[in-house]
Amino acid sequence: MTTATLGFTLLLLTFNLCLFAIFGSLLGIKFSNERLLSSSKNASYVTLLTTTLSVICLVYAFVTRDFSVKYVFNHSNLAMNPIYTWVALYAGNEGSLLYISLIISIASTLTIFFKPREFDDSEPYLISLLMGFLLFFLAVMIFLANPFATFIETPTDGRGMNPLLAHPGMFSHPPLLMAGLATICVPFSLIISMIFSGKFKNDGLDYVRTTSLVVWAILGIGLLLGSWWAYTILGWGGYWVWDPIENVGLMPWLVMTAFIHSIIVQRRRGMFRTWNIILIFLAFILAQFGMFINRGGPVVSVHSFAASTLGYIFLGFMIFSVIFCITIFLFNTKKIKSDGTVQSFLSRETAFLINNFFLVAITLITLWGLIFPLISELFYHETVTVGAPYYNSVNGPIMLALLFVMGLGPNLSWKYTSSTNLKVNFLIPLSITIIALITLLVISERHIMSSLALASIVLVLSTIITEWIRGSSKIINSGVPWYFSFFKLIAKNKKRYGGYIVHISILLVALGIIGINFYQVRIEKVVLIEERIEIGKYGIELLEIEELEFNDRREKLAKFAIYNNDTGQLIRHMTGNNTFYPSFNMASIRAAIRSTPIEDLYIIPSDFIGENKMKIIVSINPLVWWMWLGGPVFIMGTLIALWPTVQKD
Amino acid sequence: MRKYSKLVNLNPLFLSVSILIAIVSCSTDYDANQNREYSLYSQLMCPVCEGQTIGESKASIAEDMKEMISNKIAEGQTDLEILNYFEDRYGIEILANPPKEGFNLIVWILPILGIICAMFLLVYNLNKNMKKIKK
């Protein structure tokens, strides 16, 4: 038996295991058959084993260069470095489906295994929902996109991997993003199973929160890595261009952000129940929408990795999800009613509500911009483009408002905030912010928007810091040494302070966005060798152009010397790289970047004209460095927020 | 407590956020420090690439268009004239943003209208609920 047959057989086996787990669980509840229930649970665990084995089969085919397997033929060749096997595994449609199946079975096994006691009654529903989701991907692979399809005659060499994927960012960005989108099914299934078992109360919400946080963090890091990749491998213009494929990843993340905030309100005050359900349904549907657009949806995008005719299967699944969600919603309105309501505008509940409002607003506006070209085509027979300037000017102000709420919200009290509380919490931060705003307005005359944005950052930061100081000094007063007090404070309420650290990481990302959107300086110029151009405080001289020929590519290197204009001193040498892959008819451009906390000097070797002439695009991107620092801080904050608190019995 | 509830009715949080948005929407200094040329680059799509503006594109037609923009700016044409010129030649899809007129006005207006309506609904409902609690 060949590896390909083995792999496919394992897929069929997984398919049957899923079916058994689904029907076993449902019948088990109906006839209260304990043995059937536990047997279905075990079947769901076994899917992890079988999917892992079939992934191993595909990896083995890659490693042994088994070009009789079509997928291996399409996504690798003899020249490919074996470390890219991991990337090739999910580079195409069939492989990515297999990868997603693996992720779902890992996620479902972990979810079922670690579920707390509160979920005992809803477990069978949980299993059938998760397995149902897995079943869909298996069905698509088995009937439409088999990763183990083979040729009758084995070709001697493969076609090779898409060269744009040969970048460190590709080791993590696509798999994280796919994993994030696929695992939204976990909090979704948890919530629905709670509704089905009639126990959608406050117990068990901690578990929903934990799983949502994990999913949300994976998705967030995936998005940020994608930005970083776009920034360093250019060709796509900067870190974020509001491309449809970027948007469909962003939208579920935004809704999940709203969800992990509003679930706190439900846990603390029993409110927002209906709203939370709507949010998680929306996130799930948007994730399906993302997969649909990614796999050959009807919109124009610069990403075209996994484009195929499979899109409409995913559209079908999305429509099915929508109908499923609406049905559940309509038949359970009584079960999901909230206990209380908002009592005052000046309360943390309201702040969460406004936060949710803005996040959902950004999501819907992004969705609207994304589908508007289709609407226009359909009703008006006119092809239009909705591009980055639209999103920037419509979403930008809302993001700013969101930043502002982020400064106020965490310091408001539950139910209502007393005026003394207001004074204590906001007097210092607000004064600092106002002083900062005035200073900023005076310094940068024209930039009202950027000054407001920077002032909002100051507000958030100063509220967080004043609270840290207040909390730490209390601990110091109780006799703890000062250097230890800060950590003790974090350890005392990990959820809250982890959350603050995540807020700081968002500030860092915002800082980068503000820097590049408002203060970027840019020139485009054709330069000769030894010609020197000036931008800001830098003098840039083109030293030489080098051309290298390889088997699979032509590399052109442009070497630059960077001088400090004021002192005339050489700062450093930099090299930009423009590589052309003839067999893919594709160019990959690597910008020369000198990154400092103050600003990045960013040189794109845009076009080589003859032997001693080239076109370069030079820009100074202030504060972008902080955006990438936001990534590690984000991970740290999430980990702190997730770290389990030891229960004292 | 009485005195305080008046303060609450002012909805300071809502007020401050709305003021912030109002100020921001009035300010039109987006991209103000950018050279006119580069801001035009981001408003025109490259006709042969998928989903790229001419600022991002490396295609030769994008380079030609950039040169034409430079010439037209030198001739003293306004941004609108330049954009109209390209729209006449390549059709409306060359614009990175739908023009704010005719059917395409919807894409701009609907989000703003939606937000205002939703905000009203939200505040109205919250007020109603809060009155219920007081009774």
Coordinates of N, CA and C in Angstrom, one line a residue, chain A residues 2-172:
Chain A
T2 N 0.6 2.2 -0.9 CA 1.4 3.4 -0.9 C 1.0 4.4 0.2
T3 N 1.8 5.3 0.5 CA 1.5 6.3 1.5 C 0.2 7.1 1.1
A4 N 0.0 7.3 -0.2 CA -1.1 8.1 -0.6 C -2.4 7.3 -0.3
T5 N -2.4 6.0 -0.6 CA -3.6 5.2 -0.3 C -3.9 5.2 1.2
L6 N -2.8 5.0 2.0 CA -2.9 5.0 3.4 C -3.5 6.3 3.9
G7 N -2.9 7.4 3.4 CA -3.4 8.7 3.9 C -4.9 8.8 3.6
F8 N -5.3 8.5 2.4 CA -6.7 8.6 2.0 C -7.6 7.7 2.8
T9 N -7.1 6.5 3.1 CA -7.9 5.5 3.9 C -8.1 6.1 5.3
L10 N -7.1 6.8 5.8 CA -7.2 7.4 7.2 C -8.2 8.5 7.1
L11 N -8.3 9.2 6.0 CA -9.3 10.3 5.9 C -10.7 9.7 6.0
L12 N -10.9 8.6 5.2 CA -12.2 7.9 5.2 C -12.5 7.4 6.6
L13 N -11.5 6.9 7.3 CA -11.7 6.4 8.7 C -12.2 7.5 9.6
T14 N -11.5 8.7 9.5 CA -11.8 9.8 10.3 C -13.3 10.3 10.0
F15 N -13.6 10.2 8.7 CA -15.0 10.6 8.3 C -16.0 9.7 9.1
N16 N -15.7 8.4 9.1 CA -16.7 7.5 9.7 C -16.7 7.7 11.3
L17 N -15.5 8.0 11.8 CA -15.5 8.3 13.2 C -16.3 9.5 13.6
C18 N -16.2 10.5 12.8 CA -17.0 11.7 13.0 C -18.5 11.4 13.0
L19 N -18.9 10.7 11.9 CA -20.3 10.3 11.8 C -20.8 9.6 13.1
F20 N -19.9 8.6 13.5 CA -20.3 7.8 14.7 C -20.4 8.7 15.9
A21 N -19.4 9.6 16.1 CA -19.4 10.5 17.2 C -20.7 11.4 17.3
I22 N -21.0 11.9 16.1 CA -22.2 12.8 16.0 C -23.5 12.0 16.4
F23 N -23.7 10.9 15.6 CA -25.0 10.2 15.9 C -25.0 9.5 17.2
G24 N -23.8 9.0 17.6 CA -23.7 8.3 18.9 C -24.1 9.2 20.0
S25 N -23.6 10.5 19.9 CA -23.9 11.4 21.0 C -25.3 11.8 21.0
L26 N -25.9 12.1 19.9 CA -27.3 12.5 19.8 C -28.2 11.4 20.3
L27 N -28.0 10.2 19.8 CA -28.8 9.0 20.2 C -28.6 8.7 21.6
G28 N -27.3 8.9 22.1 CA -27.0 8.6 23.5 C -27.8 9.5 24.4
I29 N -28.0 10.7 24.0 CA -28.8 11.6 24.9 C -30.3 11.2 24.9
K30 N -30.7 10.9 23.6 CA -32.2 10.5 23.5 C -32.5 9.3 24.3
F31 N -31.7 8.3 24.3 CA -32.0 7.1 25.0 C -31.2 7.0 26.3
S32 N -30.6 8.1 26.8 CA -29.8 8.1 28.0 C -28.9 6.9 28.1
N33 N -28.2 6.6 27.0 CA -27.3 5.4 27.0 C -25.9 5.8 27.3
E34 N -25.4 5.6 28.5 CA -24.1 6.0 29.0 C -23.0 5.4 28.1
R35 N -23.1 4.2 27.8 CA -22.1 3.5 27.1 C -21.9 4.1 25.7
L36 N -23.0 4.3 25.0 CA -23.0 4.9 23.7 C -22.3 6.3 23.8
L37 N -22.7 7.1 24.8 CA -22.1 8.4 25.0 C -20.6 8.4 25.1
S38 N -20.1 7.5 26.0 CA -18.7 7.5 26.3 C -17.9 6.9 25.0
S39 N -18.6 6.0 24.3 CA -18.0 5.4 23.1 C -17.9 6.5 22.0
S40 N -18.9 7.4 21.9 CA -18.8 8.5 20.9 C -17.7 9.5 21.3
K41 N -17.6 9.7 22.6 CA -16.5 10.6 23.1 C -15.2 10.1 22.7
N42 N -15.0 8.7 22.9 CA -13.7 8.1 22.5 C -13.5 8.2 21.0
A43 N -14.6 8.1 20.3 CA -14.4 8.2 18.8 C -13.9 9.6 18.4
S44 N -14.4 10.6 19.1 CA -14.0 11.9 18.8 C -12.5 12.1 19.2
Y45 N -12.0 11.4 20.3 CA -10.6 11.5 20.6 C -9.8 10.8 19.5
V46 N -10.3 9.7 19.0 CA -9.5 8.9 18.0 C -9.3 9.7 16.7
T47 N -10.2 10.6 16.4 CA -10.0 11.4 15.2 C -8.7 12.2 15.2
L48 N -8.3 12.6 16.4 CA -7.0 13.2 16.5 C -5.9 12.3 16.0
L49 N -5.9 11.1 16.4 CA -4.9 10.1 16.0 C -4.9 9.9 14.5
T50 N -6.2 9.7 13.9 CA -6.2 9.4 12.5 C -5.8 10.6 11.6
T51 N -6.3 11.8 12.0 CA -5.9 13.0 11.2 C -4.4 13.2 11.3
T52 N -3.8 13.1 12.5 CA -2.4 13.2 12.7 C -1.6 12.3 11.8
L53 N -2.1 11.0 11.7 CA -1.5 10.0 10.9 C -1.6 10.4 9.4
S54 N -2.7 10.9 9.0 CA -2.8 11.2 7.6 C -1.9 12.4 7.2
V55 N -1.8 13.4 8.2 CA -0.9 14.5 7.9 C 0.6 13.9 7.8
I56 N 0.9 13.0 8.7 CA 2.2 12.4 8.6 C 2.4 11.7 7.2
C57 N 1.4 11.1 6.7 CA 1.5 10.5 5.4 C 1.9 11.5 4.3
L58 N 1.2 12.7 4.4 CA 1.5 13.7 3.4 C 2.9 14.3 3.6
V59 N 3.3 14.5 4.9 CA 4.7 14.9 5.1 C 5.7 13.9 4.6
Y60 N 5.4 12.6 4.8 CA 6.3 11.6 4.3 C 6.4 11.7 2.8
A61 N 5.3 11.9 2.1 CA 5.3 12.0 0.7 C 6.2 13.2 0.2
F62 N 6.1 14.3 1.0 CA 6.9 15.4 0.7 C 8.4 15.1 0.9
V63 N 8.7 14.5 2.0 CA 10.1 14.3 2.4 C 10.8 13.3 1.4
T64 N 10.0 12.3 1.0 CA 10.6 11.3 0.1 C 10.4 11.8 -1.4
R65 N 9.9 13.0 -1.6 CA 9.7 13.6 -2.9 C 8.9 12.6 -3.8
D66 N 7.8 12.2 -3.3 CA 6.9 11.3 -4.0 C 6.0 12.1 -4.9
F67 N 6.6 12.4 -6.2 CA 5.8 13.2 -7.1 C 4.6 12.6 -7.7
S68 N 4.4 11.3 -7.4 CA 3.2 10.6 -7.9 C 2.0 11.2 -7.2
V69 N 2.2 11.8 -6.0 CA 1.1 12.5 -5.4 C 1.0 13.9 -6.0
K70 N -0.2 14.2 -6.5 CA -0.4 15.5 -7.2 C -0.1 16.7 -6.4
Y71 N -0.5 16.6 -5.1 CA -0.2 17.8 -4.2 C 1.2 18.0 -4.0
V72 N 2.0 17.0 -3.9 CA 3.4 17.1 -3.7 C 4.1 17.6 -5.0
F73 N 3.6 17.1 -6.1 CA 4.1 17.6 -7.4 C 3.8 19.1 -7.5
N74 N 2.7 19.6 -7.2 CA 2.3 21.0 -7.4 C 3.0 21.9 -6.4
H75 N 3.4 21.5 -5.3 CA 3.9 22.4 -4.2 C 5.3 22.1 -3.8
S76 N 6.1 21.3 -4.5 CA 7.5 21.2 -4.1 C 8.3 20.7 -5.4
N77 N 9.6 20.8 -5.3 CA 10.4 20.2 -6.3 C 11.7 19.7 -5.7
L78 N 12.6 19.1 -6.5 CA 13.8 18.5 -5.9 C 14.7 19.6 -5.3
A79 N 14.6 20.8 -5.9 CA 15.5 21.8 -5.4 C 15.1 22.4 -4.0
M80 N 13.8 22.1 -3.7 CA 13.3 22.8 -2.5 C 14.0 22.4 -1.2
N81 N 14.3 23.4 -0.4 CA 14.9 23.1 0.9 C 13.9 22.4 1.8
P82 N 14.3 21.2 2.4 CA 13.4 20.4 3.2 C 12.7 21.2 4.3
I83 N 13.3 22.3 4.8 CA 12.6 23.0 5.9 C 11.3 23.7 5.4
Y84 N 11.2 23.8 4.1 CA 9.9 24.4 3.6 C 8.8 23.4 3.4
T85 N 9.1 22.2 3.8 CA 8.0 21.1 3.8 C 6.8 21.6 4.6
W86 N 7.1 22.1 5.7 CA 6.1 22.6 6.6 C 5.2 23.6 5.9
V87 N 5.8 24.6 5.2 CA 5.1 25.6 4.5 C 4.3 25.0 3.3
A88 N 5.0 24.1 2.6 CA 4.3 23.4 1.4 C 3.1 22.7 1.8
L89 N 3.1 22.2 3.1 CA 2.0 21.4 3.6 C 0.7 22.1 3.5
Y90 N 0.7 23.4 3.8 CA -0.5 24.2 3.8 C -0.6 25.2 2.6
A91 N 0.4 25.1 1.7 CA 0.5 26.2 0.7 C -0.7 26.1 -0.3
G92 N -1.2 24.9 -0.5 CA -2.3 24.8 -1.5 C -3.6 24.4 -0.8
N93 N -4.6 24.4 -1.7 CA -6.0 24.1 -1.2 C -6.1 22.8 -0.4
E94 N -5.7 21.7 -1.0 CA -6.0 20.4 -0.4 C -5.2 20.3 0.9
G95 N -3.9 20.7 0.9 CA -3.1 20.5 2.1 C -3.6 21.4 3.2
S96 N -4.1 22.6 2.8 CA -4.5 23.5 3.9 C -5.8 22.9 4.6
L97 N -6.6 22.3 3.8 CA -7.8 21.6 4.3 C -7.4 20.5 5.3
L98 N -6.4 19.8 4.9 CA -5.9 18.7 5.8 C -5.4 19.3 7.1
Y99 N -4.6 20.4 6.9 CA -4.0 21.1 8.1 C -5.2 21.6 9.0
I100 N -6.2 22.2 8.4 CA -7.3 22.7 9.2 C -8.0 21.6 10.0
S101 N -8.2 20.4 9.3 CA -8.8 19.3 10.0 C -8.0 18.9 11.2
L102 N -6.6 18.9 11.0 CA -5.8 18.5 12.1 C -6.0 19.5 13.3
I103 N -6.0 20.8 13.0 CA -6.2 21.8 14.0 C -7.6 21.6 14.7
I104 N -8.6 21.3 13.9 CA -9.9 21.2 14.5 C -9.9 20.0 15.5
S105 N -9.3 18.9 15.0 CA -9.3 17.7 15.9 C -8.5 17.9 17.1
I106 N -7.4 18.6 17.0 CA -6.6 19.0 18.2 C -7.4 19.8 19.1
A107 N -8.1 20.9 18.6 CA -8.9 21.8 19.4 C -10.0 21.1 20.1
S108 N -10.7 20.2 19.3 CA -11.8 19.5 19.9 C -11.4 18.6 21.0
T109 N -10.3 17.9 20.8 CA -9.8 16.9 21.8 C -9.5 17.7 23.1
L110 N -8.8 18.8 22.9 CA -8.4 19.6 24.1 C -9.6 20.1 24.8
T111 N -10.6 20.7 24.0 CA -11.8 21.3 24.6 C -12.5 20.2 25.4
I112 N -12.7 19.1 24.8 CA -13.5 18.0 25.4 C -12.8 17.5 26.7
F113 N -11.5 17.3 26.5 CA -10.7 16.8 27.6 C -10.7 17.7 28.8
F114 N -10.5 19.0 28.6 CA -10.3 19.9 29.7 C -11.6 20.5 30.2
K115 N -12.7 20.1 29.6 CA -13.9 20.8 30.0 C -14.2 20.7 31.5
P116 N -14.7 21.8 32.1 CA -15.0 21.7 33.5 C -16.3 21.0 33.8
R117 N -16.6 20.7 35.0 CA -17.8 19.9 35.4 C -19.1 20.5 34.9
E118 N -19.1 21.8 34.8 CA -20.4 22.5 34.4 C -20.9 22.0 33.1
F119 N -19.9 21.5 32.3 CA -20.3 21.1 30.9 C -20.7 19.7 30.8
D120 N -20.8 18.9 31.9 CA -21.2 17.5 31.8 C -22.4 17.3 31.0
D121 N -23.5 18.1 31.2 CA -24.7 17.8 30.6 C -24.7 18.2 29.1
S122 N -23.9 19.2 28.8 CA -23.8 19.7 27.4 C -22.8 19.0 26.5
E123 N -22.0 18.1 27.2 CA -20.9 17.5 26.4 C -21.3 16.8 25.1
P124 N -22.4 16.0 25.1 CA -22.7 15.3 23.9 C -23.0 16.3 22.8
Y125 N -23.7 17.4 23.1 CA -24.0 18.4 22.0 C -22.6 19.0 21.6
L126 N -21.8 19.2 22.5 CA -20.5 19.8 22.2 C -19.7 18.9 21.2
I127 N -19.7 17.6 21.5 CA -19.0 16.7 20.7 C -19.6 16.6 19.3
S128 N -20.9 16.6 19.2 CA -21.5 16.5 17.9 C -21.3 17.7 17.1
L129 N -21.3 18.9 17.7 CA -21.1 20.1 17.0 C -19.6 20.2 16.4
L130 N -18.7 19.9 17.3 CA -17.3 20.0 16.9 C -17.0 18.9 15.8
M131 N -17.5 17.7 16.0 CA -17.3 16.7 15.0 C -18.0 17.0 13.7
G132 N -19.2 17.7 13.8 CA -19.9 18.1 12.6 C -19.0 19.1 11.8
F133 N -18.4 20.0 12.5 CA -17.5 20.9 11.8 C -16.3 20.2 11.1
L134 N -15.8 19.3 11.8 CA -14.6 18.5 11.3 C -15.1 17.7 10.1
L135 N -16.4 17.1 10.2 CA -16.9 16.3 9.1 C -17.0 17.1 7.8
F136 N -17.4 18.4 7.9 CA -17.5 19.2 6.7 C -16.1 19.2 6.0
F137 N -15.0 19.5 6.7 CA -13.7 19.6 6.0 C -13.3 18.2 5.4
L138 N -13.6 17.1 6.2 CA -13.3 15.8 5.6 C -14.1 15.5 4.4
A139 N -15.4 15.9 4.4 CA -16.2 15.6 3.2 C -15.6 16.4 2.0
V140 N -15.2 17.7 2.2 CA -14.7 18.4 1.1 C -13.4 17.8 0.6
M141 N -12.6 17.3 1.5 CA -11.3 16.6 1.0 C -11.7 15.3 0.3
I142 N -12.5 14.5 0.9 CA -12.8 13.2 0.3 C -13.5 13.3 -1.1
F143 N -14.5 14.2 -1.2 CA -15.2 14.3 -2.4 C -14.7 15.3 -3.4
L144 N -14.0 16.3 -3.0 CA -13.7 17.4 -3.9 C -12.2 17.7 -4.1
A145 N -11.5 17.7 -3.0 CA -10.1 18.2 -3.0 C -9.2 17.2 -2.3
N146 N -9.0 16.1 -2.8 CA -8.2 15.0 -2.1 C -6.7 15.4 -2.1
P147 N -6.1 15.6 -1.0 CA -4.7 15.9 -0.9 C -3.8 14.7 -1.4
F148 N -4.5 13.5 -1.4 CA -3.7 12.3 -1.7 C -4.0 11.8 -3.2
A149 N -4.5 12.7 -4.0 CA -4.8 12.3 -5.4 C -3.4 12.0 -6.1
T150 N -3.4 11.0 -6.9 CA -2.1 10.6 -7.5 C -2.2 10.6 -9.1
F151 N -1.0 10.7 -9.7 CA -0.8 10.5 -11.1 C -0.7 9.0 -11.4
I152 N -1.0 8.7 -12.6 CA -0.7 7.3 -13.0 C 0.8 7.1 -13.3
E153 N 1.3 8.1 -14.0 CA 2.8 8.1 -14.3 C 3.5 9.1 -13.4
T154 N 4.5 8.7 -12.7 CA 5.2 9.6 -11.8 C 6.1 10.6 -12.5
P155 N 5.8 11.9 -12.3 CA 6.7 12.9 -12.9 C 8.1 12.9 -12.3
T156 N 9.1 13.4 -13.0 CA 10.5 13.3 -12.4 C 10.7 14.5 -11.4
D157 N 10.1 15.6 -11.7 CA 10.3 16.7 -10.8 C 9.0 17.5 -10.6
G158 N 8.9 18.1 -9.4 CA 7.7 18.9 -9.1 C 7.8 20.3 -9.7
R159 N 6.6 21.0 -9.5 CA 6.6 22.4 -10.0 C 7.2 23.4 -9.0
G160 N 7.4 23.0 -7.8 CA 8.0 23.9 -6.8 C 7.0 24.8 -6.1
M161 N 7.4 25.4 -5.0 CA 6.6 26.1 -4.1 C 6.5 27.6 -4.6
N162 N 5.4 28.2 -4.4 CA 5.3 29.7 -4.6 C 6.4 30.4 -3.9
P163 N 7.3 31.2 -4.7 CA 8.5 31.8 -4.1 C 8.1 32.8 -3.0
L164 N 7.0 33.4 -3.1 CA 6.6 34.5 -2.1 C 6.5 33.8 -0.7
L165 N 6.3 32.5 -0.7 CA 6.1 31.9 0.6 C 7.4 31.5 1.3
A166 N 8.5 31.7 0.6 CA 9.8 31.3 1.2 C 10.3 32.5 2.0
H167 N 9.6 32.7 3.1 CA 10.0 33.7 4.1 C 9.6 33.3 5.5
P168 N 10.4 33.7 6.5 CA 10.2 33.2 7.8 C 8.8 33.5 8.3
G169 N 8.2 34.6 7.8 CA 6.8 35.0 8.3 C 5.8 33.9 7.8
M170 N 6.1 33.2 6.7 CA 5.2 32.2 6.2 C 5.2 30.9 7.0
F171 N 6.2 30.8 7.9 CA 6.1 29.6 8.8 C 5.0 29.7 9.8
S172 N 4.6 30.9 10.1 CA 3.7 31.1 11.2 C 2.4 31.9 10.8

